XYZ file of C-alpha atoms in Angstrom:
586
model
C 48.988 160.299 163.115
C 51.829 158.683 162.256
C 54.622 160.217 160.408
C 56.966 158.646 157.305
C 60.603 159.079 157.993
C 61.842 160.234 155.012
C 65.327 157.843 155.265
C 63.020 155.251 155.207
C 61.459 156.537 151.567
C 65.076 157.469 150.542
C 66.294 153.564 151.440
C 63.192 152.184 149.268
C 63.934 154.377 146.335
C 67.518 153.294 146.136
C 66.430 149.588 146.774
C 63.668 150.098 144.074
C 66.378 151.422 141.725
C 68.630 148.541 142.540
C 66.384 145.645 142.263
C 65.024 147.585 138.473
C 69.099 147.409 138.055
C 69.413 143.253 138.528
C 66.454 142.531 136.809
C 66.933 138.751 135.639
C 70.859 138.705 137.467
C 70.688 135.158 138.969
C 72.881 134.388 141.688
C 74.475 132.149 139.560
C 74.957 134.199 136.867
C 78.476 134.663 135.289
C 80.514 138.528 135.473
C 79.449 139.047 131.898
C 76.173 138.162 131.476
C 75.186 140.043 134.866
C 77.415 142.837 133.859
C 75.216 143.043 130.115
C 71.847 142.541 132.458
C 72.417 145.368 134.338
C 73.974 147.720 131.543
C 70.389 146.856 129.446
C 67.981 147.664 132.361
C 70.023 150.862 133.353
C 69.820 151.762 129.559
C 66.282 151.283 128.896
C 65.629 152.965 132.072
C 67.420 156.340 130.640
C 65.782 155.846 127.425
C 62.112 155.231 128.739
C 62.720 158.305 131.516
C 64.260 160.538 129.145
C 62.022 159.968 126.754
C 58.776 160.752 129.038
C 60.455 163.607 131.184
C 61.633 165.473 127.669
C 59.242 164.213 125.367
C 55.346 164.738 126.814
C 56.582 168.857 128.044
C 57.716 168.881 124.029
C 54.804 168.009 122.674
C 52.363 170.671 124.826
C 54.721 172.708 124.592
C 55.296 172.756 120.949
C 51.793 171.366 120.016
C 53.487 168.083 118.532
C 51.293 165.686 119.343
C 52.513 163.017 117.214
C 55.710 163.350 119.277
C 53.044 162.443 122.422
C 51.908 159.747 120.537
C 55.237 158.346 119.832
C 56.455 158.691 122.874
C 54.321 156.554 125.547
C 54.625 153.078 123.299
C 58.368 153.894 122.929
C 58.931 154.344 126.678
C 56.089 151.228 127.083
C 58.607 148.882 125.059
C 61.696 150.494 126.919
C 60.172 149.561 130.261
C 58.783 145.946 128.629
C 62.645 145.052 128.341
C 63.110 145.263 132.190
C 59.862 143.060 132.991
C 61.090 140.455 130.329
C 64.652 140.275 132.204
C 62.513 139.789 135.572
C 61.222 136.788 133.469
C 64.261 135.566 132.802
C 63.627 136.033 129.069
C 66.691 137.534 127.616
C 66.702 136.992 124.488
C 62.890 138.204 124.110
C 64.574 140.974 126.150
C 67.483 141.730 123.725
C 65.267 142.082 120.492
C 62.749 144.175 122.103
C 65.504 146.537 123.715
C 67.359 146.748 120.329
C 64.571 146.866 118.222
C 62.567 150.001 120.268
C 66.286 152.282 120.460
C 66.692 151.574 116.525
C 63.020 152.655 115.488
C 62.965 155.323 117.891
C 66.289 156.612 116.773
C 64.952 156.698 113.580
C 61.997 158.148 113.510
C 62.772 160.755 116.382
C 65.783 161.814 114.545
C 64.011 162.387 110.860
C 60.978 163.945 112.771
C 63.474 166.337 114.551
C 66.855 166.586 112.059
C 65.807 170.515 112.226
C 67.141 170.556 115.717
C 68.799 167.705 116.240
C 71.847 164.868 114.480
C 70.412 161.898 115.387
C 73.403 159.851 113.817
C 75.089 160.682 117.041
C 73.189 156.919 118.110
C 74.746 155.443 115.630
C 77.922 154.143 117.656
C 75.354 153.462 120.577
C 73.775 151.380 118.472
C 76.931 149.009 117.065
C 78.379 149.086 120.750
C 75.747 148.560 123.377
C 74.809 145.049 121.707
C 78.377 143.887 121.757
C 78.865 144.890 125.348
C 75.496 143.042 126.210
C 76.065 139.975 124.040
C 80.182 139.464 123.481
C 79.892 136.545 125.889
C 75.954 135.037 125.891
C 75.941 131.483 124.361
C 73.982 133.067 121.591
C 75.789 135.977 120.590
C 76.913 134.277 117.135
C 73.349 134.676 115.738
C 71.738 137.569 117.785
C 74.907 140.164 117.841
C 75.251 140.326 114.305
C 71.573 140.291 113.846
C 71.738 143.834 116.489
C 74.959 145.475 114.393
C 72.810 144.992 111.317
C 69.733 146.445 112.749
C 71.892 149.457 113.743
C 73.417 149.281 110.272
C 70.015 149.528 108.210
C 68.375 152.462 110.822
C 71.472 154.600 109.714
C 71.075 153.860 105.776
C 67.179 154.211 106.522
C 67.963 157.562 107.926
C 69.967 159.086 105.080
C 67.742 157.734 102.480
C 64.777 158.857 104.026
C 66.257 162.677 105.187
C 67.157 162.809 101.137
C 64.154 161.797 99.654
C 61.859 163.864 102.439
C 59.836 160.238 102.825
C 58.804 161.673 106.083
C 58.473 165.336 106.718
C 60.380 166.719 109.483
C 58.785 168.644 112.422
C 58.797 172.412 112.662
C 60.442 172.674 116.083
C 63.052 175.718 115.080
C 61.486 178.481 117.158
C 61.779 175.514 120.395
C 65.392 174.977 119.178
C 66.405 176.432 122.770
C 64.046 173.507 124.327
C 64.164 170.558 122.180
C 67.893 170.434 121.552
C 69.049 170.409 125.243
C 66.571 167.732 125.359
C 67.515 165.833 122.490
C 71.228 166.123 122.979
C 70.735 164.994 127.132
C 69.451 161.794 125.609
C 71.833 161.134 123.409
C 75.146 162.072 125.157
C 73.781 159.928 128.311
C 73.559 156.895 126.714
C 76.576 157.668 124.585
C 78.108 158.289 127.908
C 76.920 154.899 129.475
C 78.635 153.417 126.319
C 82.141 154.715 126.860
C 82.535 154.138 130.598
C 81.031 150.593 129.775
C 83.598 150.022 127.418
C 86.344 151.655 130.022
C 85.130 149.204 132.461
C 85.970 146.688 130.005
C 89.304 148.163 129.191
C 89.875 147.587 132.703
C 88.961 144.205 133.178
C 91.190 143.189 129.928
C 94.333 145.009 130.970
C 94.008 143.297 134.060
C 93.706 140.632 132.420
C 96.344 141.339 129.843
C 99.199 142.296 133.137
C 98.315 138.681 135.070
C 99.119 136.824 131.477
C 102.344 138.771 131.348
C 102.971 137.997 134.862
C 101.402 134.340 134.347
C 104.160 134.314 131.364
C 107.085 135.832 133.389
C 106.154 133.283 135.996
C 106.229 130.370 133.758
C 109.578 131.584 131.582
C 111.260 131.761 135.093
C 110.014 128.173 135.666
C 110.943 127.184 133.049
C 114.796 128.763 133.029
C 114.841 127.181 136.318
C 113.495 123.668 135.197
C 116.388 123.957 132.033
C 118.919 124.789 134.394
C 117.885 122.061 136.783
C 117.735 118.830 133.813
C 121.130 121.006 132.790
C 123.008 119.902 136.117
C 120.504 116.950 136.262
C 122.166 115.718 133.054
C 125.989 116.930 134.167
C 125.183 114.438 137.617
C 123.611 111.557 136.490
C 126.458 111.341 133.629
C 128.924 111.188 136.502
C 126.592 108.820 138.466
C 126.861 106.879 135.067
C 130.051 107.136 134.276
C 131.828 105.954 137.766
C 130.536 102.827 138.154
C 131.469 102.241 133.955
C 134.870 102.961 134.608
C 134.730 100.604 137.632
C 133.466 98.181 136.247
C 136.481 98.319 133.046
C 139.294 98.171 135.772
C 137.628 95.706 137.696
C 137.342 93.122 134.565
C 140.700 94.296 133.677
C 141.679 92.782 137.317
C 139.795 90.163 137.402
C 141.512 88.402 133.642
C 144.556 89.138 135.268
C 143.898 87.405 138.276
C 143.792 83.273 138.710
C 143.042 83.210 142.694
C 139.512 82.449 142.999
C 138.763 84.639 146.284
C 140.602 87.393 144.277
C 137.762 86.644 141.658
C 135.015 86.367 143.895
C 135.986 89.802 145.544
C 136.083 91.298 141.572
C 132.860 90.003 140.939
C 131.410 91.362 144.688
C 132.164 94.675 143.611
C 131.194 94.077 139.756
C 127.836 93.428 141.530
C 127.894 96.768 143.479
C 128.472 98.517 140.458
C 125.762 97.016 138.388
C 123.162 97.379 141.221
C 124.285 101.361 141.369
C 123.977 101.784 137.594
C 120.272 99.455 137.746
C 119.291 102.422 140.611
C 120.105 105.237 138.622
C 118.434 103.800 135.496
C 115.358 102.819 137.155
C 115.081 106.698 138.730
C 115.581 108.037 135.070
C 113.046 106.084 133.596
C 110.497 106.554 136.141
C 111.309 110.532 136.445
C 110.676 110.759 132.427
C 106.904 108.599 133.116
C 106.198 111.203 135.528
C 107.391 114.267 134.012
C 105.074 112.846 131.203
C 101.918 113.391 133.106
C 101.999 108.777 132.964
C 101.394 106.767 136.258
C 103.094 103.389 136.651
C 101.359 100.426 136.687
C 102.003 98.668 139.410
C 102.319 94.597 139.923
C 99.737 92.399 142.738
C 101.930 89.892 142.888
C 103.267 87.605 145.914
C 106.780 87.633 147.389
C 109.142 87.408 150.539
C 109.286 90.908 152.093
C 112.281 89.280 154.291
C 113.927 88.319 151.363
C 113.627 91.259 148.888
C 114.970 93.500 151.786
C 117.975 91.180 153.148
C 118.975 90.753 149.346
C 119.302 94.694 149.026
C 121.252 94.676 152.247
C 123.558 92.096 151.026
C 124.107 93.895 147.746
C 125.245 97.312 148.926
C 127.196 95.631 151.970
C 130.170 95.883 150.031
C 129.569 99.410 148.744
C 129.103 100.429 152.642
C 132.189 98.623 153.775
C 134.286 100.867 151.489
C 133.164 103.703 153.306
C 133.759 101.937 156.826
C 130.062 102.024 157.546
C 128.942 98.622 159.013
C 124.975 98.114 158.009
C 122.690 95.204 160.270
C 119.105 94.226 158.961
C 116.888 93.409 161.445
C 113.689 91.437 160.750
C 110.756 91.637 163.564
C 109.430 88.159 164.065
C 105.693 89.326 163.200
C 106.552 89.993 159.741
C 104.844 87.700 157.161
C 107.244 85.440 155.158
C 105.579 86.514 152.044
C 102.943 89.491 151.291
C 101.510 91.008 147.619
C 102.739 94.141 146.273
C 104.927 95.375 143.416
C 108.647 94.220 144.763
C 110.287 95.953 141.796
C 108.949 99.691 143.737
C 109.497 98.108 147.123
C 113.229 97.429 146.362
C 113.512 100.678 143.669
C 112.550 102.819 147.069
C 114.715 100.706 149.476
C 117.261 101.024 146.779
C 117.531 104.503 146.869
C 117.033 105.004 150.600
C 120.095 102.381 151.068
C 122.449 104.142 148.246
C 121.794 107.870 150.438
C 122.386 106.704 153.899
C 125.761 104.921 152.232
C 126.202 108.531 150.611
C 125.751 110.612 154.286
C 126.952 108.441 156.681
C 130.286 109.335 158.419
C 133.500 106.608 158.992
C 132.709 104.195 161.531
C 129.112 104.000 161.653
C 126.278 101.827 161.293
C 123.521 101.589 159.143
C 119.903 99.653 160.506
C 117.569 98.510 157.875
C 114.649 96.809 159.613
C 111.427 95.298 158.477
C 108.411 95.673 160.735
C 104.435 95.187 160.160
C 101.386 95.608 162.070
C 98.023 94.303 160.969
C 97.316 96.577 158.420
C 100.892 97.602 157.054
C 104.341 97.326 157.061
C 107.463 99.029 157.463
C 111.332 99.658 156.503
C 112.954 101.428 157.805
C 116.841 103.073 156.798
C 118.622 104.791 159.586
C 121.944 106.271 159.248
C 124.288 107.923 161.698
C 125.350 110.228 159.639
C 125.269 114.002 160.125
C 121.201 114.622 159.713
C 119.195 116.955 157.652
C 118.653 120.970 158.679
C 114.752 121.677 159.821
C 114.836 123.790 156.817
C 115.773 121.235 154.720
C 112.960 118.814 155.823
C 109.981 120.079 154.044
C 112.001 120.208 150.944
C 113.549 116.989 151.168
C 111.210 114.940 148.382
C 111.254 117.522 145.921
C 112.516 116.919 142.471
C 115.923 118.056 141.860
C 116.442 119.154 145.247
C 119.627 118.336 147.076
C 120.773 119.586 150.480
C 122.564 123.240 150.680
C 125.637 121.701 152.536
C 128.055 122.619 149.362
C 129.242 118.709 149.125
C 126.131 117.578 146.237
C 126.279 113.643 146.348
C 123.629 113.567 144.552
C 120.992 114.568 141.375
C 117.966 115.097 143.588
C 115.401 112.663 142.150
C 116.254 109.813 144.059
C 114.052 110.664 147.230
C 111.649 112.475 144.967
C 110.429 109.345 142.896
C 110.651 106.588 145.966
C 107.931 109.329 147.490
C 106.005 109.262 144.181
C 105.957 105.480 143.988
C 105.193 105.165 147.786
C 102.294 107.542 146.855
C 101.523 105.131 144.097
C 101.669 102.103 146.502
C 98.842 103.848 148.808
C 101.852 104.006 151.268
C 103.936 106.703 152.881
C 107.730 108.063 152.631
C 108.305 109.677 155.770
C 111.651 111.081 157.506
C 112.946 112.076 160.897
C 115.983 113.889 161.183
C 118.247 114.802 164.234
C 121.520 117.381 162.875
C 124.165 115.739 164.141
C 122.924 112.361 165.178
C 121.504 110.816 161.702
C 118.281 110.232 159.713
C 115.700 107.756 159.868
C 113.418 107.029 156.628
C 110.622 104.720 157.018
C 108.585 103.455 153.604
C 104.859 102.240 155.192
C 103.062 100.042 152.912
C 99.655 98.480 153.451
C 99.328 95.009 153.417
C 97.058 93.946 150.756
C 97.358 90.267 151.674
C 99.748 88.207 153.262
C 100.518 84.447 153.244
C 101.812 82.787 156.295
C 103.755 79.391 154.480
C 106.686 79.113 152.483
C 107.159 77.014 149.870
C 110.858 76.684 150.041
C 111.076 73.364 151.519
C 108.789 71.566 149.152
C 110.225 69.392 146.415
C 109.996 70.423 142.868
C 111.781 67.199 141.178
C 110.204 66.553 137.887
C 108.767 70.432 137.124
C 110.466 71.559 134.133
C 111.200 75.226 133.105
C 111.877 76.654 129.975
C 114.076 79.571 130.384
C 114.257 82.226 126.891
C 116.793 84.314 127.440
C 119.372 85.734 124.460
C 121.863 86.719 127.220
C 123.437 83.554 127.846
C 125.019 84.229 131.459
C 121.854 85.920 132.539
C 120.145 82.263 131.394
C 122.987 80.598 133.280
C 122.611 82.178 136.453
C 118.521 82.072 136.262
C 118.896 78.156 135.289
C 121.399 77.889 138.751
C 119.344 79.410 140.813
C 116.026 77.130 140.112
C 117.837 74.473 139.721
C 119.000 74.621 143.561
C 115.118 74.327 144.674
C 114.737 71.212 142.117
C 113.602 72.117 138.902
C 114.772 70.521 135.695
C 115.724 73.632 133.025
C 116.460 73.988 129.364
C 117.923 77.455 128.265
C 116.531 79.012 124.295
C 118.407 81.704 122.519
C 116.072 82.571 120.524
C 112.350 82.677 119.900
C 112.701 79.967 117.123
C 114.768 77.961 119.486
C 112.119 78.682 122.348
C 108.991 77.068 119.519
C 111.696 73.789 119.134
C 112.738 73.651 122.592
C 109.106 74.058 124.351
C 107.846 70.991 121.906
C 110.848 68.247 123.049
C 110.996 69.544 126.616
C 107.634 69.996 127.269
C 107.649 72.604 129.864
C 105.316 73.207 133.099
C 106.329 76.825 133.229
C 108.213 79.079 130.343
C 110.208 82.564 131.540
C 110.344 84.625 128.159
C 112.581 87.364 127.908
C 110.463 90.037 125.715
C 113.025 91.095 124.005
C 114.962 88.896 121.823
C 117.146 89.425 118.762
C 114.660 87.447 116.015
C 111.192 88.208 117.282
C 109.401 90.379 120.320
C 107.919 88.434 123.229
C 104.760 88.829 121.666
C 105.738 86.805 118.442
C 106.625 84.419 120.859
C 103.569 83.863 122.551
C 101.498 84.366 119.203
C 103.065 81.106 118.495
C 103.194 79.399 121.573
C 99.041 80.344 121.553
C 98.122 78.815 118.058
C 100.571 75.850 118.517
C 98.166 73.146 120.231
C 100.911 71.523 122.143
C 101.685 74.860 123.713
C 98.891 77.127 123.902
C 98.038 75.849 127.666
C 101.741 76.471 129.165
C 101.958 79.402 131.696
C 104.276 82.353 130.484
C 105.947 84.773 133.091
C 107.644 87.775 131.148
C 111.097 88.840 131.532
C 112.346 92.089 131.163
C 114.295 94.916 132.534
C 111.593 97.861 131.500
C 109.202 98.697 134.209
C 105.663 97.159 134.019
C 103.978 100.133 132.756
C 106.593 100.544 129.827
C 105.128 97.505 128.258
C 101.567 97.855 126.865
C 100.608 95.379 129.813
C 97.252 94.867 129.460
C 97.797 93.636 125.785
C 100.490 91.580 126.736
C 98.215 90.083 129.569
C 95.527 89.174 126.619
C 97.979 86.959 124.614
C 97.970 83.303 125.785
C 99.206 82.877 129.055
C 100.698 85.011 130.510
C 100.301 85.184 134.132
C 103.059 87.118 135.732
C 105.662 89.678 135.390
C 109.421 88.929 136.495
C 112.155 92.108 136.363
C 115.451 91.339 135.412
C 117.494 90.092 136.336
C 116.007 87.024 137.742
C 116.572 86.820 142.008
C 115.194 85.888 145.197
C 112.173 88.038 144.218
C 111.533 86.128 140.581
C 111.729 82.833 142.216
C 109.278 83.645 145.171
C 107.091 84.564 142.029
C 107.249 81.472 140.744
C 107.187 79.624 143.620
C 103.933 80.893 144.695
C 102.014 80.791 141.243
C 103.186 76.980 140.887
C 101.664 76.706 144.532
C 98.770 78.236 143.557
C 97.801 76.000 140.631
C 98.248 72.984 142.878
């Protein structure tokens, strides 16, 4: 004959218990809700056990019978509140297991007031609901429906214990029995509702200490962040203000001056100085877009790779000669002449790796910018000889606002953090290799969305006519010069009246609008052009020296013709833009 082993029946019991316990927790279940699950089935399963253990030995002992009578349907609807939470009916669950402790409470407490204060439910009654229902989706209808429940037993009570509507028991000579009993029942589940609500207390003061942490946290961020736009503001003013104050003296020299090389070499470093200025501009505006939470739209557009890049090294080749640093471009024959992208990031990131290996490079070095591709991207790459960046510097190297610990700041820290964010932007990469002593190499890897293998430099543009609206007459000048040296006839408008007269007696193939102008917005301008039925069918490309996503773009692209985006001011890049839409309407 076999024999149990009583750890077996010990390990059943406490896995009966538990699985009573979870009645209708779902694995998926929130904290609270399984947290008021389990607080209802371990309080109907005092109630019910209480209630038979106490209450069936009262009434043979006492001869109550009534209290017999009373008893099995109360522990019945006690133990129906489990078996509704193992059918995942909680709300059926909820009624029942307020309901049966409120009528129980009150008719067990007026049947036994002689031994027993059965008010002493009362705040079991108010706080058990709240602790089961405070966060069930349905707790704005169904908790205050269980407070007022609680609210009307404990009127009920009173009224009925001063009117003597229903008798009470004669249970004095048991006193020694029934209120042991009575007061087990009660203090349990008063019990169960005060370490409940410690429990709680708990889980809020937790709570309560990680939001004054979370706070401390974010007040020290944000000290840091206002100390950081503090010195931000303190650099980028002196970034600002030298190349102002360069550019005064240098038109001071240059109206003093009649030798033309004199005036060329003025207006070489006049150039540097703009370019510098355009650089930290450009980083300001596109810091404040993403500080706002706002991506930049970027521009699909076609241009000369080889040209955008060996413009940039031409610009800052006088900057780099005043600090005796020599700086060679190299351009790998497999490169495509011309590939799509946004130029304006290409050269904002080139930009701003050029300016920093000017910054770091020592006397008497060299400088390599070179453009590379493979079949799916394609490459430039900056590398200085200058005195390299620490290991520990390296992972920190693109954040915002952060500038090498070498105590000589040359710099306000954003520059290498946006040209990341745009190469981000790009689908691309902003990568560095560092050697302390030896220099820094920066590479910017772009993929090649599409590339086209033939220029149309050589071709002959005689008899195309351009319609350039610009206010700023030398900018207009300079554009007009440079298109006019591949063949096209120009007309220059001040104004966007001037551009309505001018487009009607020249008749342009192509009009570059400036968007801002001092009588009327680009968009007035196009508005007219549209409804004007001479004009409506002439291509527009914009000009302007905002970013792309500055403008509302997509509007902009909606009104007449507008087919392209040129930033200011106008260069190699604008004309390969033109260029290649006029070859692409032919």
């Amino acid at each position: 004959m076999s024999q149990k082993n009583p750890q077996h029946n010990r390990f059943s019991l406490r896995e009966q218990f538990t699985k009573i316990r979870n009645a209708g927790v779902l694995p998926f279940d929130t904290a609270p809700r399984t947290s008021g699950l389990r607080f209802m089935n371990l309080s109907s399963l005092v109630a019910a056990s209480f209630v038979l253990f106490f209450g069936v030995p009262l009434a043979i002992i006492s001869g109550q019978y009534s209290i017999l009578i009373l008893a099995i349907p109360v522990s019945f609807l006690f133990f129906s509140v489990i078996i509704y939470n193992f059918l995942n009916k909680f709300i059926v669950a909820v009624w029942i297991w307020q309901f049966t402790f409120c009528i129980s409470t009150f008719v067990f407490g007026l049947l036994e007031r002689e031994v027993i204060d059965a008010t002493h439910m009362i705040p079991f009654l108010v706080a058990a609901p709240a602790f089961v229902l405070w966060k069930a989706d349905y707790r704005s209808h169904t908790l205050p429906a269980c407070i007022l429940m609680a609210v009307i037993t404990y009127v009920g009570m009173e009224i009925s214990a001063m009117l003597n509507l229903l008798p009470a028991l004669p249970l004095k000579e048991y006193y020694w029995y029934f209120r042991p009993a009575t007061l087990a029942t009660i203090y349990s589940l008063n019990v169960m509702v005060f370490w409940k609500l410690l429990k709680e207390m708990d889980v809020v003061f937790a709570k309560l200490a990680k939001a004054i942490q979370d706070e401390k946290r974010a007040k020290g961020q944000v000290e840091r962040y206002a100390e950081q736009m503090q010195l931000y503001a303190t650099l980028i003013t002196h970034e600002i203000k030298t190349p102002l104050s360069a550019l005064k003296s240098i038109a001071v020299a240059f109206q003093s001056t009649v030798n033309s090389e004199e005036k060329s070499n003025y207006m070489t470093r006049a150039d540097a100085c703009v370019n510098h200025l355009q650089a930290v501009v450009d980083n300001a505006q596109l810091l404040a877009k993403l500080n706002s939470g706002e991506s930049p739209l970027l521009a699909n557009d076609a241009f000369s790779i080889r040209a955008l890049i060996s413009e940039l090294v031409s610009f800052y080749s006088y900057e780099a000669q005043k600090h005796r640093v020599t700086m060679v471009y190299n351009c790998d024959e497999g490169t495509p002449p011309y590939i799509e992208g946004d130029p304006q990031s290409i050269k904002q990131v080139v930009t701003n790796l050029i300016s920093n290996a000017i910054k770091f490079s020592r006397k008497d070095t060299t400088i390599v910018v070179r453009v590379s591709s493979t079949i799916e991207n394609c490459s430039i790459t900056v590398e200085d000889q200058g005195k390299g960046i620490a290991p520990s510097a390296l992972n920190r190297i693109f954040d915002r606002f952060y500038t090498t610990p070498d105590g000589n700041n040359r710099g306000v820290g954003i520059g290498l953090y946006v040209s990341s964010m745009l190469a981000n932007l790009m689908k691309g990469s902003l990568n560095v290799e560092s050697i302390v002593g030896s220099g820094s190499k920066f590479t910017l890897s772009i993929p090649l969305l599409g590339k086209k293998s033939t220029s149309t430099e050589n071709r002959n543009w005689q008899g195309y006519r351009i319609l350039i609206v610009e206010d700023a007459v030398f900018l207009a000048e300079i554009t007009a010069e440079l298109l006019e040296k591949y063949g096209f006839t120009t007309r220059l408008a001040l104004s966007g009246e001037d551009a309505i007269k001018q487009a009607i007696q020249f008749e342009p193939h192509l009009i570059l609008l400036d968007f801002s102008l001092p009588d009327m917005d680009g968009i007035g301008v196009i508005n007219k052009l549209q409804h004007h039925p001479l004009l409506e069918s002439i291509p527009v490309f914009i000009l302007t020296g905002q970013r792309m996503d500055n403008l509302d773009w997509l509007y902009v692209r909606s009104c007449g013709k507008v087919v392209g985006y040129i930033h200011k001011p106008f260069g190699r890049s604008g004309i390969d833009q033109v260029l290649n839409y006029l070859e692409s309407t032919m």
